[in-house]
Coordinates of C-alpha atoms and ligand atoms in Angstrom, one line a residue:
X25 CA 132.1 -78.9 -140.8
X26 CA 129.3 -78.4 -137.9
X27 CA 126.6 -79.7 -140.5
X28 CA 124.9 -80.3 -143.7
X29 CA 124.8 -76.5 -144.7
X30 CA 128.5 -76.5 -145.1
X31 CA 129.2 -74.1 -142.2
X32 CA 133.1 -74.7 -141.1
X33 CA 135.2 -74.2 -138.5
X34 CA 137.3 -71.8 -140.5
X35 CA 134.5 -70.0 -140.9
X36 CA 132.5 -70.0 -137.7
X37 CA 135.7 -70.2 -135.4
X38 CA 133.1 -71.3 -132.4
X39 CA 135.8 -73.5 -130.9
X40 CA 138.5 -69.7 -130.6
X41 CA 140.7 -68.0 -133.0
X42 CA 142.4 -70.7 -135.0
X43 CA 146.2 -69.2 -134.5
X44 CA 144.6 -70.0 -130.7
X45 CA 144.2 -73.9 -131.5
X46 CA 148.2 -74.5 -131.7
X47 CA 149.1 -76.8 -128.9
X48 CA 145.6 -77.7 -127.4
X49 CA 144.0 -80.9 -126.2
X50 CA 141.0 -81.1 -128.4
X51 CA 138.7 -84.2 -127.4
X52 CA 136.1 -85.2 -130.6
X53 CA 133.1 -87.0 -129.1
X54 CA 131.1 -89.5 -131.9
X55 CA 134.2 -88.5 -134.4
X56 CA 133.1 -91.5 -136.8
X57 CA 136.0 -91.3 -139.9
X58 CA 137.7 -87.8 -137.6
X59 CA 137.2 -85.5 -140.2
X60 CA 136.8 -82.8 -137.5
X61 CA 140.3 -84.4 -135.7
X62 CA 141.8 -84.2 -139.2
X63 CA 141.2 -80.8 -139.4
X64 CA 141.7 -79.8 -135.6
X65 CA 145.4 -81.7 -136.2
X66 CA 146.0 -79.4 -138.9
X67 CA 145.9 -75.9 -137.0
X68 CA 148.5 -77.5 -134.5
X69 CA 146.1 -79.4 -131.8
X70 CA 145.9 -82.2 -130.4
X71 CA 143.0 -84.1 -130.8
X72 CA 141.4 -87.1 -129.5
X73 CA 139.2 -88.7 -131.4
X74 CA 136.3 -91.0 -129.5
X75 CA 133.6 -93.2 -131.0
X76 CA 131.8 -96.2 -129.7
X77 CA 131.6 -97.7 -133.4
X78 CA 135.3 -99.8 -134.1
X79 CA 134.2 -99.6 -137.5
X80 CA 133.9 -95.7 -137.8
X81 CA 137.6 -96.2 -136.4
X82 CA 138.8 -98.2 -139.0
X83 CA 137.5 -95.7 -141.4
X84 CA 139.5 -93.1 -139.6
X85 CA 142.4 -95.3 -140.0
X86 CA 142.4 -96.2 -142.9
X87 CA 142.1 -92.6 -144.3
X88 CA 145.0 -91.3 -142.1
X89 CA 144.9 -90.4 -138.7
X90 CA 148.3 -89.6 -136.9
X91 CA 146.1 -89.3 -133.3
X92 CA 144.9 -91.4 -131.0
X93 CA 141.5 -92.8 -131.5
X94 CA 139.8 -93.9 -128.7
X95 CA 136.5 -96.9 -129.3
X96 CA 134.7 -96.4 -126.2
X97 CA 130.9 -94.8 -125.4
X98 CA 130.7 -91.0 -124.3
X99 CA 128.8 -91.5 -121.5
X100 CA 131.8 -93.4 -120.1
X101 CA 134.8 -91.3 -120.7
X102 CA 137.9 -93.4 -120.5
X103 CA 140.0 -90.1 -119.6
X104 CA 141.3 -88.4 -116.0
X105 CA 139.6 -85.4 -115.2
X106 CA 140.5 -82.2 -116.6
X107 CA 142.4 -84.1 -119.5
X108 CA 141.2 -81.5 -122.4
X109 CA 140.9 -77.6 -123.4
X110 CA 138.5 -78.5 -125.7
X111 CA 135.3 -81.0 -127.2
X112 CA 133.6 -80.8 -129.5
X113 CA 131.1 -82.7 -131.9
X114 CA 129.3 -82.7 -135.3
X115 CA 126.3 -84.7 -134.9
X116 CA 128.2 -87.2 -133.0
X117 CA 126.9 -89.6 -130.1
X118 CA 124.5 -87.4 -128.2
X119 CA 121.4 -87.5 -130.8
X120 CA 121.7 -91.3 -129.8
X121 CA 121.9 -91.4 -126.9
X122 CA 118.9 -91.9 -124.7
X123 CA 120.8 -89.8 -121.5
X124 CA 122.6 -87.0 -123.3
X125 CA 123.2 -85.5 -119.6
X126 CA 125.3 -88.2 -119.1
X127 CA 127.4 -87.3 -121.8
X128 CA 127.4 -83.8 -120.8
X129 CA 128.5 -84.0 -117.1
X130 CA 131.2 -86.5 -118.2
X131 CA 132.4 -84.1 -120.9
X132 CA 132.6 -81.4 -118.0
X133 CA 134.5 -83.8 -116.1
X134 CA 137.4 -84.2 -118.6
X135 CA 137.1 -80.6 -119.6
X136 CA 139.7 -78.1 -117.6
X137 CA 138.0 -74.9 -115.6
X138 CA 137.5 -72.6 -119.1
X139 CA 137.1 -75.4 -121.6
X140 CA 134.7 -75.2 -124.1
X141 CA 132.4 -77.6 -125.5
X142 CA 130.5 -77.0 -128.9
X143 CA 128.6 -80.1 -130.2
X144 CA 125.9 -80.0 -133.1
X145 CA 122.7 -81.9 -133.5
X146 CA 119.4 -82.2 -136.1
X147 CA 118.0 -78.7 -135.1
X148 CA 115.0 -80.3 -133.0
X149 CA 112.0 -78.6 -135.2
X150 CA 112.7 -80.8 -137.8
X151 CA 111.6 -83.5 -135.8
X152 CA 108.0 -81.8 -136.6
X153 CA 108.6 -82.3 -140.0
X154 CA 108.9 -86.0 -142.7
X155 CA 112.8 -86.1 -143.6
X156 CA 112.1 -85.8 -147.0
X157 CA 114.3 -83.1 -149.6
X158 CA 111.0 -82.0 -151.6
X159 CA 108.1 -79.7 -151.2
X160 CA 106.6 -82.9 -148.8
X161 CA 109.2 -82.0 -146.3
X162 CA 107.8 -78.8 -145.8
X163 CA 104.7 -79.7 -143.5
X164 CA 104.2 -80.7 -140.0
X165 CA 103.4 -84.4 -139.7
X166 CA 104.1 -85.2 -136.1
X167 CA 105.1 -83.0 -132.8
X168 CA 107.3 -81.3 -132.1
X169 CA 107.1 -82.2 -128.5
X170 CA 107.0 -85.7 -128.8
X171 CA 109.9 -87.6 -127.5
X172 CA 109.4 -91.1 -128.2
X173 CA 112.7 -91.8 -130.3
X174 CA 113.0 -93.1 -133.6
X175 CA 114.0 -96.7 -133.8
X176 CA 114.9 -99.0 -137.2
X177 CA 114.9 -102.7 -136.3
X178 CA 116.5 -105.9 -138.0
X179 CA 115.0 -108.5 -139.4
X180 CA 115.2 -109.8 -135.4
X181 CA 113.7 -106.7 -134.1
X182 CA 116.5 -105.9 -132.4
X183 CA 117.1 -101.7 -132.2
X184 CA 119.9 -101.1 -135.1
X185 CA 119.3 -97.6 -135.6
X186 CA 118.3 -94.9 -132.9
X187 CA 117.3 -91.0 -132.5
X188 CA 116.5 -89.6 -129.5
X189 CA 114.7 -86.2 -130.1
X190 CA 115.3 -83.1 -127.3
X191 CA 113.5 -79.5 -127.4
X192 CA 115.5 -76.7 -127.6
X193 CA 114.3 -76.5 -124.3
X194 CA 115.7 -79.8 -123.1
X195 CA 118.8 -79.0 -124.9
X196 CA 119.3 -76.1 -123.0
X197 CA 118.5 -77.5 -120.0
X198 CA 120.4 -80.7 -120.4
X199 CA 123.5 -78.2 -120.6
X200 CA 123.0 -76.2 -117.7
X201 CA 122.0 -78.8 -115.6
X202 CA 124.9 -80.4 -116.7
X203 CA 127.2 -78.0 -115.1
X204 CA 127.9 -75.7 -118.2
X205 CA 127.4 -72.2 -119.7
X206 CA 125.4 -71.9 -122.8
X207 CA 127.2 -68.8 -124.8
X208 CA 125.5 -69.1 -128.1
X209 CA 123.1 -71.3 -130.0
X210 CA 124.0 -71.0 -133.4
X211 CA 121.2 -71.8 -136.2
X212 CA 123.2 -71.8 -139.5
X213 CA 121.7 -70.5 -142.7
X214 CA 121.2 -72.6 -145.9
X215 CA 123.9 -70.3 -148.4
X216 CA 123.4 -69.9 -151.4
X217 CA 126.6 -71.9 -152.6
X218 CA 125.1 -75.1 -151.5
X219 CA 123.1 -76.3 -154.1
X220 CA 123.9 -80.4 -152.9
X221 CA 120.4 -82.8 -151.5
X222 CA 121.1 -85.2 -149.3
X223 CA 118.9 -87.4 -147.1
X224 CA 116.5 -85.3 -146.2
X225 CA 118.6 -82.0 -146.9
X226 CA 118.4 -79.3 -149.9
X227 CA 118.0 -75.8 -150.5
X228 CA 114.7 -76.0 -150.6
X229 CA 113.9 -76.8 -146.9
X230 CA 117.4 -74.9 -146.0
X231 CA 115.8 -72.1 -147.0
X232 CA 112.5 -71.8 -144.5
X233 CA 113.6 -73.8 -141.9
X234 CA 117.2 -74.3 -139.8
X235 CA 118.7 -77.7 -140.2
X236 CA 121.3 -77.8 -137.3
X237 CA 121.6 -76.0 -134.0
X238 CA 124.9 -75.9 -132.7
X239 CA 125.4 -75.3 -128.8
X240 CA 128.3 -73.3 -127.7
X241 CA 129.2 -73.8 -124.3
X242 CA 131.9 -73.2 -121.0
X243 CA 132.4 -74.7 -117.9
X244 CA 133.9 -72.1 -115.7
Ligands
SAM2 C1 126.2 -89.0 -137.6 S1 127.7 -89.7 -137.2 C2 128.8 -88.3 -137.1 C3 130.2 -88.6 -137.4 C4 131.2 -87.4 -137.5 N1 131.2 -86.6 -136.4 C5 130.9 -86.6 -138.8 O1 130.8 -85.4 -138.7 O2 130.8 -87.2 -139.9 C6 127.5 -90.1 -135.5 C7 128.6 -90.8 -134.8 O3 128.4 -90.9 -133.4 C8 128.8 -92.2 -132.9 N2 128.1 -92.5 -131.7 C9 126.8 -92.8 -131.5 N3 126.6 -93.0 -130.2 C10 127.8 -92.9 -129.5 C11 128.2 -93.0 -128.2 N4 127.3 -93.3 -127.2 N5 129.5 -92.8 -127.8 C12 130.4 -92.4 -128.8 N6 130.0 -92.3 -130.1 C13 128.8 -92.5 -130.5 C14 128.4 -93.1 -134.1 O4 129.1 -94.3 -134.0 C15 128.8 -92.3 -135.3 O5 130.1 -92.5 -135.7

């Protein structure tokens, strides 16, 4: 699943044909329980499953995951180069990270000549706009263009939770500086068989404005 609108794999095949997935090196970037990996092991690959949270891990554990799960931070890719066919992420690590180019050029760096990466992330307007399901989540309360990240502190005001925004611009950037290809920049719909809220996410605001931006791209 790339995202809250319930767009899938299955149905978006951004990663290849699925019959194509049979027998490839899949590395999941910010995996958190491995869903994704789950799924990825399914169709035949072989996935990888990294996050920096031990805890996410033992989620993925516990639930069932017959492949290798890796704790360790993606802008520090414990893997040789040209280790994987594939990466690929839903929401995982590079919103939170303060240097997402790091991620991307180490990413390249694992990925063979022809690999793919497709990773999703908060599609950056919302940024513009309170996180909020209702009709107040529908106006523009800050901008769009400023980057100061969003930060949640403890009790000790130490940094427990944070969001670093990008532009699409930077986005794009941030891929092509990084050494990769950007085929497609996919902006799901809200459909109509999603009738769930969540956080911040419902119909109502998945109707007027995209939710996730997905990045498809190739390092030749
Ligand atoms: C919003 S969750 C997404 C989890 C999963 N991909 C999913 O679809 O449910 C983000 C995940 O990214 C992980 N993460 C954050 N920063 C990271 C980093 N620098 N390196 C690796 N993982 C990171 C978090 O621990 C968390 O599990």
């Amino acid at each position: 699943m790339w995202g809250p609108e319930g767009l899938d794999e299955v149905e978006a095949e951004l990663l290849g044909p699925p019959e194509e997935l049979k027998g490839r090196d899949v590395l999941e970037l910010g995996a958190g329980a491995a869903q994704c990996s789950r799924w990825l092991a399914a169709q035949g690959a072989r996935p990888v499953a990294l996050d920096i949270s031990h805890r996410q891990l033992q989620h993925a554990l516990r639930i069932g995951a017959p492949f290798p799960l890796v704790c360790a931070d993606a802008g520090a890719l414990p893997f040789a180069d040209g280790s994987f066919d594939l990466a690929c992420s839903a929401y995982g690590a590079l919103p939170f990270v303060a240097d997402p180019r790091l991620v991307l050029r180490e990413v390249r760096r694992v990925l063979r000549p022809g690999g793919r990466l497709v990773f999703s992330v908060t599609h950056p307007i919302r940024w513009a706009f309170p996180d909020e399901p209702g009709p107040e989540g529908l106006s523009v309360s800050a901008s769009y263009f400023d980057r100061t990240p969003y930060v949640e502190q403890d009790e000790d005001g130490r940094a427990v939770y944070v969001e670093h925004h990008r532009t699409i611009g930077d986005r794009v950037r941030d891929v092509v500086a990084s050494g990769f290809r950007l085929v497609d920049l996919v902006e799901p719909q809200w459909p109509a068989w999603n009738t769930s809220e969540w956080g911040g996410w419902s119909p109502l605001r998945g109707k007027l404005i995209p939710g996730t931006a997905i990045f498809v791209c190739v390092r030749d």
